[in-house]
CSV table of C-alpha atoms in Angstrom, one decimal:
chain,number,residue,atom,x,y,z
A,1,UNK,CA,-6.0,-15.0,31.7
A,2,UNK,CA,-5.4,-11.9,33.8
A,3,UNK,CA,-4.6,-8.5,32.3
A,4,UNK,CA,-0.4,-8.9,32.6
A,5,UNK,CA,-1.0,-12.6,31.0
A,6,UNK,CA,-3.2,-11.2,28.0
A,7,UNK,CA,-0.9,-8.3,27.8
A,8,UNK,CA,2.1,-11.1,27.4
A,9,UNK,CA,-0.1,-13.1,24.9
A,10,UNK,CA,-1.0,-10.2,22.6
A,11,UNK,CA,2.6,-9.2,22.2
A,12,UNK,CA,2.2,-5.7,24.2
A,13,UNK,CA,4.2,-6.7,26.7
A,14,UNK,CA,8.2,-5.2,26.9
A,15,UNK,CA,9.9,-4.8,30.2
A,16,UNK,CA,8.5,-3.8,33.8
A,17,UNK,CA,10.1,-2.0,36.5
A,18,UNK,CA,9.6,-4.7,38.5
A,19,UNK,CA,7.0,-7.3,36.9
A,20,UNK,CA,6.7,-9.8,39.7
A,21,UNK,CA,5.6,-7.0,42.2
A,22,UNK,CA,3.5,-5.4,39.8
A,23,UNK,CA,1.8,-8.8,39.9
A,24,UNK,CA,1.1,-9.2,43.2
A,25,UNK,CA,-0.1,-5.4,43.5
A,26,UNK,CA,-2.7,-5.6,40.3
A,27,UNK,CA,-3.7,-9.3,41.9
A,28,UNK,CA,-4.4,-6.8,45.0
A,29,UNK,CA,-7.1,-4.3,43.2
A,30,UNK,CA,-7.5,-1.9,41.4
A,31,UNK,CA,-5.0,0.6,40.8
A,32,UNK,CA,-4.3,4.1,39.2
A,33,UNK,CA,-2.0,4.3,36.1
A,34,UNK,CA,-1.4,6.8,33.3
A,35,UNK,CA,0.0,7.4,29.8
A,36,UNK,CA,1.7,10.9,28.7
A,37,UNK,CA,0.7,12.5,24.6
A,38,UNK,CA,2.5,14.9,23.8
A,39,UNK,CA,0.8,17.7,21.1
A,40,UNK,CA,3.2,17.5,18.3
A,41,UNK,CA,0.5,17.8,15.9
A,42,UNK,CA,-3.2,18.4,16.5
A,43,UNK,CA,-3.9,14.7,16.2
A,44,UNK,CA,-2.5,11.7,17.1
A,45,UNK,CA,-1.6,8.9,14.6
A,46,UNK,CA,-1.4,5.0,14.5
A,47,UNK,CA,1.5,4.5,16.1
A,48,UNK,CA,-0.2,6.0,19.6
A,49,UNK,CA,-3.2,3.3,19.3
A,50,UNK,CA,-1.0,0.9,20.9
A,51,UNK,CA,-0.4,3.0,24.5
A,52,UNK,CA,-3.9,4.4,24.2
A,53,UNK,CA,-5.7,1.1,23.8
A,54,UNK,CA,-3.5,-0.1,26.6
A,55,UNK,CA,-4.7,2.3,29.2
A,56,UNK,CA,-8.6,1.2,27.8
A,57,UNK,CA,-7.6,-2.6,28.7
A,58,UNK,CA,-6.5,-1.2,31.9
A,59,UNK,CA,-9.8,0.6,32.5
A,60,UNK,CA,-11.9,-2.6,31.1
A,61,UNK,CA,-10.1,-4.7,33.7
A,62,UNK,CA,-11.3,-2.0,36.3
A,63,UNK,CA,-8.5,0.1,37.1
A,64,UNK,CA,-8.3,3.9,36.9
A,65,UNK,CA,-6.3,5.1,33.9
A,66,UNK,CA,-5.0,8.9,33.4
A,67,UNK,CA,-4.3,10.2,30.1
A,68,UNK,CA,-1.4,12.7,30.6
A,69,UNK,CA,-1.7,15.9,27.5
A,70,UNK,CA,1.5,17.5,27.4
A,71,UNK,CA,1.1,21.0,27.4
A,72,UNK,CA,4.0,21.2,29.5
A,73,UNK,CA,6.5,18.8,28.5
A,74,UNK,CA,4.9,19.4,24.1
A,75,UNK,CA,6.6,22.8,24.5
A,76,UNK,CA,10.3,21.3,25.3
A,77,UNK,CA,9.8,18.0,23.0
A,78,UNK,CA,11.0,14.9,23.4
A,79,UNK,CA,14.1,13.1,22.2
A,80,UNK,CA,13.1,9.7,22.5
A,81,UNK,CA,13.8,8.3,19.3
A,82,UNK,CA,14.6,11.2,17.4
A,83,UNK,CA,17.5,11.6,15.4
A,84,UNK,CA,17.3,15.7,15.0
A,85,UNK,CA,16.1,18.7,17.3
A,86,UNK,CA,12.4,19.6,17.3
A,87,UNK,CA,11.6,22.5,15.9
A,88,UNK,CA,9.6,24.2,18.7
A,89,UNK,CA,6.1,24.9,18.8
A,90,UNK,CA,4.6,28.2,19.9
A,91,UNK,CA,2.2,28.5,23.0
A,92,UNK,CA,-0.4,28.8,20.7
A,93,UNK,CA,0.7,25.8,18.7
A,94,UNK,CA,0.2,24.2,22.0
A,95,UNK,CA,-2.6,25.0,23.1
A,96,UNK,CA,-4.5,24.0,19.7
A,97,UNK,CA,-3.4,20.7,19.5
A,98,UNK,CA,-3.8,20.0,23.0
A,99,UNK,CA,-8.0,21.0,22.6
A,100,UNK,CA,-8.1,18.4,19.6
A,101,UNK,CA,-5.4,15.7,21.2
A,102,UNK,CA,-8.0,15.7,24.2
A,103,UNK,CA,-11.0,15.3,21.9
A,104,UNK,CA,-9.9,12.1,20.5
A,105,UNK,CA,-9.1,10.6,23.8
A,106,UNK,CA,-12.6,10.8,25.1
A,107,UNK,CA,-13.4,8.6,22.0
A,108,UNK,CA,-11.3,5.8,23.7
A,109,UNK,CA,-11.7,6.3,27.6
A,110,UNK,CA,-15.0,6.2,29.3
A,111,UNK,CA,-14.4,8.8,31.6
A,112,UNK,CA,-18.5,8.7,33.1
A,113,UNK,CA,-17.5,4.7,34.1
A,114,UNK,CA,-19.6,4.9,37.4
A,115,UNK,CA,-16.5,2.8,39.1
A,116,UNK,CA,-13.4,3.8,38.0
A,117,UNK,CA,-14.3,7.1,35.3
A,118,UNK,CA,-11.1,7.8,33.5
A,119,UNK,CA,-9.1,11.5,34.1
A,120,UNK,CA,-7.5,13.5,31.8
A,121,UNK,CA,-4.9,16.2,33.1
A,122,UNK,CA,-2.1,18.8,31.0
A,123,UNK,CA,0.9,18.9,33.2
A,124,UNK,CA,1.4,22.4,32.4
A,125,UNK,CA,-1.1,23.0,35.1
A,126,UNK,CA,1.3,22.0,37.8
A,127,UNK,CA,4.6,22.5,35.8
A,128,UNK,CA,3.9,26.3,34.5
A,129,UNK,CA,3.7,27.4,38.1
A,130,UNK,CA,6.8,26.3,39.3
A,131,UNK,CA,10.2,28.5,39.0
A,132,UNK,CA,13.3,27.6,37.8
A,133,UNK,CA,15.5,27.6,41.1
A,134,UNK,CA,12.2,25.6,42.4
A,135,UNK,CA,12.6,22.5,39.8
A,136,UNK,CA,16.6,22.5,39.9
A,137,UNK,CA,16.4,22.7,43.8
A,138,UNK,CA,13.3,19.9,44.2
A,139,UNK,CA,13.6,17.7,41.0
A,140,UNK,CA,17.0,18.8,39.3
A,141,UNK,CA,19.2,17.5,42.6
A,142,UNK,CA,18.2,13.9,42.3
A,143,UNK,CA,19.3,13.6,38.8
A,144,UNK,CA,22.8,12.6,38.1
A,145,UNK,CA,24.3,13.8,34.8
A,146,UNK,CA,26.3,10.3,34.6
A,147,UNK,CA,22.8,8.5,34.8
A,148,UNK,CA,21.3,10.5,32.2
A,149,UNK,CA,23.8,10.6,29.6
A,150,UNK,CA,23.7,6.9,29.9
A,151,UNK,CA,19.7,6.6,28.6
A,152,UNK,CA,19.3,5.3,25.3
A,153,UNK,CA,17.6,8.4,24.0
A,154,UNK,CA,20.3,10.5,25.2
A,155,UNK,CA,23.3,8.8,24.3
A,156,UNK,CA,21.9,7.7,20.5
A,157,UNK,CA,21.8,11.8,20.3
A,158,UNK,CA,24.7,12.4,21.3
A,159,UNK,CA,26.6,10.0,19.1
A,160,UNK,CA,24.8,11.3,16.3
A,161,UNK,CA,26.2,14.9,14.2
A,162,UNK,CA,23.5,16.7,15.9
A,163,UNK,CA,24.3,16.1,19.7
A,164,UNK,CA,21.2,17.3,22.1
A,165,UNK,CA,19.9,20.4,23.4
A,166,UNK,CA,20.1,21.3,26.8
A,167,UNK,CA,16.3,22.1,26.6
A,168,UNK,CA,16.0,18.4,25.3
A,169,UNK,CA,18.6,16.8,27.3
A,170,UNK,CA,16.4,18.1,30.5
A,171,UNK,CA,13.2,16.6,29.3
A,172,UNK,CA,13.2,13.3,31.3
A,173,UNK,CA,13.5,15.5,33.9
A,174,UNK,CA,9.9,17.3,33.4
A,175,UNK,CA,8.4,13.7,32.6
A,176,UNK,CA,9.7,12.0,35.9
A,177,UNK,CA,8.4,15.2,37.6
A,178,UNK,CA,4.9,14.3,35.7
A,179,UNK,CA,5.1,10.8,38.0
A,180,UNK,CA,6.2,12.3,40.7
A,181,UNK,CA,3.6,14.7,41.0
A,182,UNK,CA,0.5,12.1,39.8
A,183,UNK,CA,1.6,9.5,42.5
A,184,UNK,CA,1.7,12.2,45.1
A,185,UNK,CA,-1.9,13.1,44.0
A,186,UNK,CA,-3.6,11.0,42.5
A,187,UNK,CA,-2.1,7.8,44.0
A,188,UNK,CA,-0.9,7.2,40.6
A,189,UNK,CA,0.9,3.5,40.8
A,190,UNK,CA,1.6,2.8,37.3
A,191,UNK,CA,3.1,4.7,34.3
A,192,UNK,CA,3.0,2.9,30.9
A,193,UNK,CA,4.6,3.8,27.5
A,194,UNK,CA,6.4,2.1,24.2
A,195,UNK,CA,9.7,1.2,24.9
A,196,UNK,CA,11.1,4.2,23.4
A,197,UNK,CA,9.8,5.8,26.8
A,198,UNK,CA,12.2,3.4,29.2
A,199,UNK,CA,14.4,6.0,29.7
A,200,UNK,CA,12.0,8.9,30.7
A,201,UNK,CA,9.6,6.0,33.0
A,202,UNK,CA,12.6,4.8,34.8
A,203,UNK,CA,13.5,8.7,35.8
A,204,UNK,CA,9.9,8.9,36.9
A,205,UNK,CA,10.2,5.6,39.2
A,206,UNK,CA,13.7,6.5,40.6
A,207,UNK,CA,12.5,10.2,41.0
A,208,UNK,CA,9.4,8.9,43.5
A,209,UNK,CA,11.9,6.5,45.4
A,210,UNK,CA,14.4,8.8,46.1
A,211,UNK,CA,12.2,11.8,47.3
A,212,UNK,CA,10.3,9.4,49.4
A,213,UNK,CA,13.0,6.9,51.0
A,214,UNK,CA,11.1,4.1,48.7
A,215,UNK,CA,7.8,4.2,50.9
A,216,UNK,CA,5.6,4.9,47.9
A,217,UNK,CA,5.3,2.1,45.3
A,218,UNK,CA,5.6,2.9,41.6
A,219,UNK,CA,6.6,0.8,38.7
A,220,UNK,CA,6.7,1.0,34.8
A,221,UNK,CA,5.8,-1.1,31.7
A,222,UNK,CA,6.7,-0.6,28.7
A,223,UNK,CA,5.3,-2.3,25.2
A,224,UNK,CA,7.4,-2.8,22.3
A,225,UNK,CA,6.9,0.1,19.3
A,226,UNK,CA,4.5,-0.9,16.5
A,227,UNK,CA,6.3,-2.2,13.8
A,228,UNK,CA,6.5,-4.2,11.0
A,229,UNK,CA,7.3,-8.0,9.9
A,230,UNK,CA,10.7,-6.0,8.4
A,231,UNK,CA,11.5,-4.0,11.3
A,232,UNK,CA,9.9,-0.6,9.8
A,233,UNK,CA,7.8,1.5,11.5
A,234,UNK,CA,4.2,0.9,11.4
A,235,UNK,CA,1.2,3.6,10.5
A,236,UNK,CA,2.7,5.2,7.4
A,237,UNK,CA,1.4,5.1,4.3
A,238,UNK,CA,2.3,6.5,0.6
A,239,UNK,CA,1.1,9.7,1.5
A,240,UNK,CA,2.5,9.6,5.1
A,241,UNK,CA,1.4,9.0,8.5
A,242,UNK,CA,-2.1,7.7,9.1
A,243,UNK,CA,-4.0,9.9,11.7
A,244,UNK,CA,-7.0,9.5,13.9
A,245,UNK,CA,-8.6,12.5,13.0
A,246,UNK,CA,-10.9,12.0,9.8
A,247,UNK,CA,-9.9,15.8,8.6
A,248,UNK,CA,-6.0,14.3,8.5
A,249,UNK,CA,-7.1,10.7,7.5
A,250,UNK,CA,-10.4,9.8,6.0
A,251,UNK,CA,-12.4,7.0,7.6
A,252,UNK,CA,-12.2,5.3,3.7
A,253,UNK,CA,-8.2,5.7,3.8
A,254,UNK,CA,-8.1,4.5,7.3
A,255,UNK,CA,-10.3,1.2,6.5
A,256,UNK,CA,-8.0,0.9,3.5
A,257,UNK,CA,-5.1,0.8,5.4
A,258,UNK,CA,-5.8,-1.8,7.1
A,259,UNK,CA,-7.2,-4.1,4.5
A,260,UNK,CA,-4.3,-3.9,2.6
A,261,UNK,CA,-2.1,-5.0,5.8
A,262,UNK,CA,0.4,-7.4,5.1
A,263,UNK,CA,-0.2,-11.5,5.8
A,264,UNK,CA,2.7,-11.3,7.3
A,265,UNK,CA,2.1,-8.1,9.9
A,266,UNK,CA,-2.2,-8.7,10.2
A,267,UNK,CA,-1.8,-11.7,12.5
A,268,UNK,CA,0.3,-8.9,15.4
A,269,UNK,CA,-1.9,-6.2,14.7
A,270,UNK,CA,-5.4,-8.1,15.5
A,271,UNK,CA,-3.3,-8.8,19.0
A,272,UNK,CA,-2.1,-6.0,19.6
A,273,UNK,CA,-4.7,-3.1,18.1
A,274,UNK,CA,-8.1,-5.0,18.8
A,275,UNK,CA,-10.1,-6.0,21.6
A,276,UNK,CA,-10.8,-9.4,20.1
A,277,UNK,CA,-10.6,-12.5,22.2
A,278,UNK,CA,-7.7,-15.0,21.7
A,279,UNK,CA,-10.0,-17.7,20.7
A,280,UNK,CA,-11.5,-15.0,17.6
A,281,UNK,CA,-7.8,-13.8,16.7
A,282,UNK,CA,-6.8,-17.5,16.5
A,283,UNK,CA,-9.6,-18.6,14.2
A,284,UNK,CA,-9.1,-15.6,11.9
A,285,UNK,CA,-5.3,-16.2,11.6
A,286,UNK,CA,-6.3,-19.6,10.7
A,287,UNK,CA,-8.5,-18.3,8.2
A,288,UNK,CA,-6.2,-16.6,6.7
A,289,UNK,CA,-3.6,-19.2,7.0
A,290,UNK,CA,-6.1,-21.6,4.6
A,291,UNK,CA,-7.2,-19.0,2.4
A,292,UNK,CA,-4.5,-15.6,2.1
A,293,UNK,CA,-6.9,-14.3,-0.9
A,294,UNK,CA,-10.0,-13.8,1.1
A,295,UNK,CA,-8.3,-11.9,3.4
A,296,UNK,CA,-10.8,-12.2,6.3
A,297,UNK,CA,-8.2,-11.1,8.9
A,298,UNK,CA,-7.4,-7.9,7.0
A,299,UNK,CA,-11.0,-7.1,6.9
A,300,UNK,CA,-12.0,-7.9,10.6
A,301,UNK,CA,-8.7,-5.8,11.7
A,302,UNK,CA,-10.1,-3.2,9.4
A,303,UNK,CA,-14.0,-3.0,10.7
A,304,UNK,CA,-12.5,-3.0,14.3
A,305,UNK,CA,-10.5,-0.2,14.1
A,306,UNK,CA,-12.6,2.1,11.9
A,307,UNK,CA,-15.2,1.3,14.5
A,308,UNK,CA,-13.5,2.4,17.3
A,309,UNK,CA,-11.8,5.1,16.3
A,310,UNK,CA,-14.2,6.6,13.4
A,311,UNK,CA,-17.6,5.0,14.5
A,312,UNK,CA,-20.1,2.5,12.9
A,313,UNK,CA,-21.8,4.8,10.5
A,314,UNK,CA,-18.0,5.7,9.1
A,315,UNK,CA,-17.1,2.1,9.0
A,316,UNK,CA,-21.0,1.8,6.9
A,317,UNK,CA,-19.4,4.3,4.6
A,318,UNK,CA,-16.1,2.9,4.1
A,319,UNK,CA,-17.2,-0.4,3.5
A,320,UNK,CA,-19.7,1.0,0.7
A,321,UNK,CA,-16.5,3.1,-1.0
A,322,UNK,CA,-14.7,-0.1,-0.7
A,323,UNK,CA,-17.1,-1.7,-2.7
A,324,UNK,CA,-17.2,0.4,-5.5
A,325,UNK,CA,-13.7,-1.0,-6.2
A,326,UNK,CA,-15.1,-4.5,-6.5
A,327,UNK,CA,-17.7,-3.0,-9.0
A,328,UNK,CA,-20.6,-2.1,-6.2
A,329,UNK,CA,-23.6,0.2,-7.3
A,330,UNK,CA,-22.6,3.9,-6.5
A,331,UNK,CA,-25.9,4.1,-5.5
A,332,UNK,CA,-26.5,6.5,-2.2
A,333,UNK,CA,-22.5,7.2,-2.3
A,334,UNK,CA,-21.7,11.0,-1.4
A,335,UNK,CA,-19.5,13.1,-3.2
A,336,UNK,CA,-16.9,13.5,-0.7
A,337,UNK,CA,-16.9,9.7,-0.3
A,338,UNK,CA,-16.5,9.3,-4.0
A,339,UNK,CA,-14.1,11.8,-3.8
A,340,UNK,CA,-12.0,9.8,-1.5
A,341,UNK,CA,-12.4,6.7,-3.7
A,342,UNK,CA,-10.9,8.1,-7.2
A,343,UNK,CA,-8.0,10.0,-4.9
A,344,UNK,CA,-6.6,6.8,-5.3
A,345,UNK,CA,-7.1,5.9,-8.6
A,346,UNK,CA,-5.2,7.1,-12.1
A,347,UNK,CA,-6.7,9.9,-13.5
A,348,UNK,CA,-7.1,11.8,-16.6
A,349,UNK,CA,-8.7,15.3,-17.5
A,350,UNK,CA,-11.1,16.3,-20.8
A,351,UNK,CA,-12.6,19.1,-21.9
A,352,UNK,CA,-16.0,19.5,-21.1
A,353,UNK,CA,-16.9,20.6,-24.9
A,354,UNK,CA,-15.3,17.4,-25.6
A,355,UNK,CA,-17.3,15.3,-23.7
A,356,UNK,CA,-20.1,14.3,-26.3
A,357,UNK,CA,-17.6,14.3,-29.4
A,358,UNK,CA,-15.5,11.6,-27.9
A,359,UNK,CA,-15.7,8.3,-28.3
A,360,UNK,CA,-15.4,6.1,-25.4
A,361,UNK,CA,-12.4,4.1,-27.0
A,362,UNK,CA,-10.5,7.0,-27.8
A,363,UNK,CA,-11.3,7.6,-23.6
A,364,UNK,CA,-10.0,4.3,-22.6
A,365,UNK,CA,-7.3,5.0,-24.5
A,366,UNK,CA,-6.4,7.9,-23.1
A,367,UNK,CA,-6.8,6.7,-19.4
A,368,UNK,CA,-4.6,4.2,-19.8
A,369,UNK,CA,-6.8,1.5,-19.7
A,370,UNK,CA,-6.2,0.3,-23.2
A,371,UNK,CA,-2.8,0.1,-25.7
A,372,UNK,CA,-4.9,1.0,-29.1
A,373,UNK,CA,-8.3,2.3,-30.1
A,374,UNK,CA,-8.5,-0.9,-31.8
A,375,UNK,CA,-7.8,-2.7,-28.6
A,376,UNK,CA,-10.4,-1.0,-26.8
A,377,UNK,CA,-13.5,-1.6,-29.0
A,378,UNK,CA,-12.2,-5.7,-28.5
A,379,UNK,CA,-12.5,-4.9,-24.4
A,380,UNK,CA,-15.8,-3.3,-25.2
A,381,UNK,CA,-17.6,-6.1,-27.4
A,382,UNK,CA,-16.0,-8.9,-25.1
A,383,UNK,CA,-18.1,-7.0,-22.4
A,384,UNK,CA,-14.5,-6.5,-20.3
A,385,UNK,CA,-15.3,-2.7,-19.7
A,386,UNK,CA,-17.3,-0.7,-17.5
A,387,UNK,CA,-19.0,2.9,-17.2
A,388,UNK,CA,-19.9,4.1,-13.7
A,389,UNK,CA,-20.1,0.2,-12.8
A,390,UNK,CA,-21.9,-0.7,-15.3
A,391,UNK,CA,-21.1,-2.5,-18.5
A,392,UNK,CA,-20.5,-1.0,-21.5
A,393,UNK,CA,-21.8,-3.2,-24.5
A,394,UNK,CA,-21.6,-0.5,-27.6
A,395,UNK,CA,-18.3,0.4,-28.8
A,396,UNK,CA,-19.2,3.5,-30.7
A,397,UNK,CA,-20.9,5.1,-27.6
A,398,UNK,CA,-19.7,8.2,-26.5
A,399,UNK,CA,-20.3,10.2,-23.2
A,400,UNK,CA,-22.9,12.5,-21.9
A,401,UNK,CA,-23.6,15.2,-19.1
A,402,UNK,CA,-25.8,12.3,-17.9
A,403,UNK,CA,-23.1,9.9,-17.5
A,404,UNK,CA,-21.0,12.5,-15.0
A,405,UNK,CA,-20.9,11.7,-11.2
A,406,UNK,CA,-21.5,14.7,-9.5
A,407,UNK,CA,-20.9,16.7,-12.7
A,408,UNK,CA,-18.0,16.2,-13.3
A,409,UNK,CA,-16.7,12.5,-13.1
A,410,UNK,CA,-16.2,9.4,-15.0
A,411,UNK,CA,-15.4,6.2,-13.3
A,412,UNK,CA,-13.7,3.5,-15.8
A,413,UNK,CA,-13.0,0.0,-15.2
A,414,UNK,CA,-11.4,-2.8,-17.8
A,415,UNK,CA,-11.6,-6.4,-15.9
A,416,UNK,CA,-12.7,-6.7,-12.3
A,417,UNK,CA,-10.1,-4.4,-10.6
A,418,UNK,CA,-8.5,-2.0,-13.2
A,419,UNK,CA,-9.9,1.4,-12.8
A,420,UNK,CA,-9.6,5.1,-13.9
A,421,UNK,CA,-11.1,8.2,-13.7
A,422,UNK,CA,-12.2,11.2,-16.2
A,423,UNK,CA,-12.7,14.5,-15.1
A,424,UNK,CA,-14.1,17.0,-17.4
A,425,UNK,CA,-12.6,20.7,-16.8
């Protein structure tokens, strides 16, 4: 298949400027395209994987991808999509999520390729010097108001209680300047997005066209947002949105994620978040087809990611905190890895002068893990309960300093999945 076709096959594929020409010109060589991140926060989340991996497919096909930080445009904010204002950031805001935001896009762009390295630019380095009579005169004049009332992203705001900013309303304007400016130097063809970016993309292509009497090519694609089998927004968890950065999102929280994706959503996210082959992605979706339970395609879309975004030796140490969970040996686990693990798991406090006068029934009992005291000695004799992983058989024991994970941990478990955890104070 060629790039457009794999694009088409893995669902990443939206609308195009002009789809047929952008054919013929990536039929034609190598070209130069880029994707804009803004710094909202001081890392980016799930839901930018999708134009991030896009510009790496780009790049693995042997064109010359750009990724765009906002420092410019981050300091305005976007309204694509948004319901409400941004609140907005300081300069120095900015400028701290821009240093991180450019750190995690080495991770995904090989920018020493010896034939087509990838760049990364901030448009504030060609926007900040600029005046305002400069942009109105150069950039402003081509706009018309009509037009961009008209966009999606500005009309949903202004049919909404809210309305728009005029500091929001001119951000197309700063993002089409962003195009203008890359294809002018950096023979930048190609600017790529989610779909909520149509509006700003179009801007950019109609910007380059009317400055320069249509001589200079430039087209946009878009790829439809990451979402769910309901419609929902993907990348969000109970605790919020998952984030590349391991402080934000731990590389045991990120693999969980993914291995508890839906059947109904894993299918879409192999093709669209993974640089699997169709033949792999078809055989796993058959997999899972046959057998749901074993959830092979859940675990394959998990390894990949954690991979690529965390590394091998995270994804090592997720899958061992996995584990534990299926009642693996917390041999050679680290505290903060444990730590990660019972984060997710009921738990229950004692007193540490407690610890040896209390009978583990009367603990299973109060973690939840058991109705009655009575109950709980059953669990224990019928060999249903575990200590640290390992089974209990005496239901008169009771628990030791030598039985507390780093000092200060119990890990409980009725059946094969049922779990708790008792922290001494």
């Amino acid at each position: 298949m060629t790039l457009l076709e794999d694009l088409q096959w893995r669902g990443l594929y939206a609308d195009c400027t002009d789809l047929a020409a952008l054919t013929r010109r990536l039929a034609a060589g190598p070209l130069t395209l880029y994707c804009g991140f803004d710094p909202t926060a001081d890392s980016l989340h799930v839901g930018n994987l999708v134009p991030l991996l896009a510009l790496r497919r780009f790049q693995l096909a042997g064109h010359h991808p750009i990724a765009l930080a906002g420092g410019a445009t981050g300091m305005v904010g976007d309204p694509s999509g948004k319901s409400a204002e941004r609140n907005l950031q300081t300069p120095e805001q900015v400028a701290h999520n821009i240093a991180a935001i450019k750190e995690q896009l080495g991770r995904f762009l090989d920018f020493r390729a010896p034939a087509n390295p990838a760049r990364l630019v901030d448009n504030s380095t060609w926007t900040a010097p600029l005046s305002f009579l400069e942009f109105l005169r150069d950039v402003g004049k081509h706009f018309s108001v009509n037009v961009m009332i008209a966009k999606d992203s500005v009309r949903s705001r202004l049919e909404g209680e809210g309305g728009i900013s005029y500091t929001e309303f001119s951000y197309m304007l700063l993002q089409a300047h962003d195009f203008l400016h890359l294809r002018t130097t950096a023979e930048c063809e190609l600017q790529v997005g989610a779909t909520d970016q149509w509006g700003n993309i179009t801007a950019g292509t109609d910007l380059i066209r009317k400055q320069h009497g249509g001589r200079l090519t430039a087209w946009g694609l878009v790829f439809p947002l990451l979402t769910k089998a309901d419609g929902t927004k993907y990348g969000k968890s109970a605790s919020g949105a998952v984030w590349l950065d391991a402080r934000r999102t731990s590389p045991y929280r990120f693999y969980q994620f993914f291995v508890n994706a839906d059947d109904a959503d894993v299918g879409k996210l192999l093709r669209v978040l993974t640089f699997l082959s169709p033949a792999d992605i078809t055989a796993l979706e058959a997999e899972q087809a046959a057998s749901p339970g074993g959830r092979a395609a859940q675990r394959a879309l998990a390894r990949e990611l954690t991979t690529l975004v965390h590394g091998a030796d995270a994804l090592a140490a997720a899958v061992k905190a996995s584990e534990i969970l299926f009642g693996g040996s917390l041999d050679g686990v680290s505290e903060a890895l444990f730590n990660d693990v019972i984060g997710e798991l009921p738990a229950r406090t004692l007193d540490r002068a407690l610890l040896g006068a209390t009978a583990l029934p009367d603990l299973l009992v109060q973690a939840g893990l058991a109705p009655s005291k009575g109950q709980a000695r059953k669990d224990i004799e019928g060999g249903g309960i575990y200590v640290n992983n390992v089974r209990a058989t005496e239901s008169g024991r009771t628990l030791t300093p030598a039985d507390l994970l780093f000092g200060r941990h119990v890990l409980l478990r009725k059946g094969k999945r049922t779990y708790a955890v008792i922290s001494v104070t």
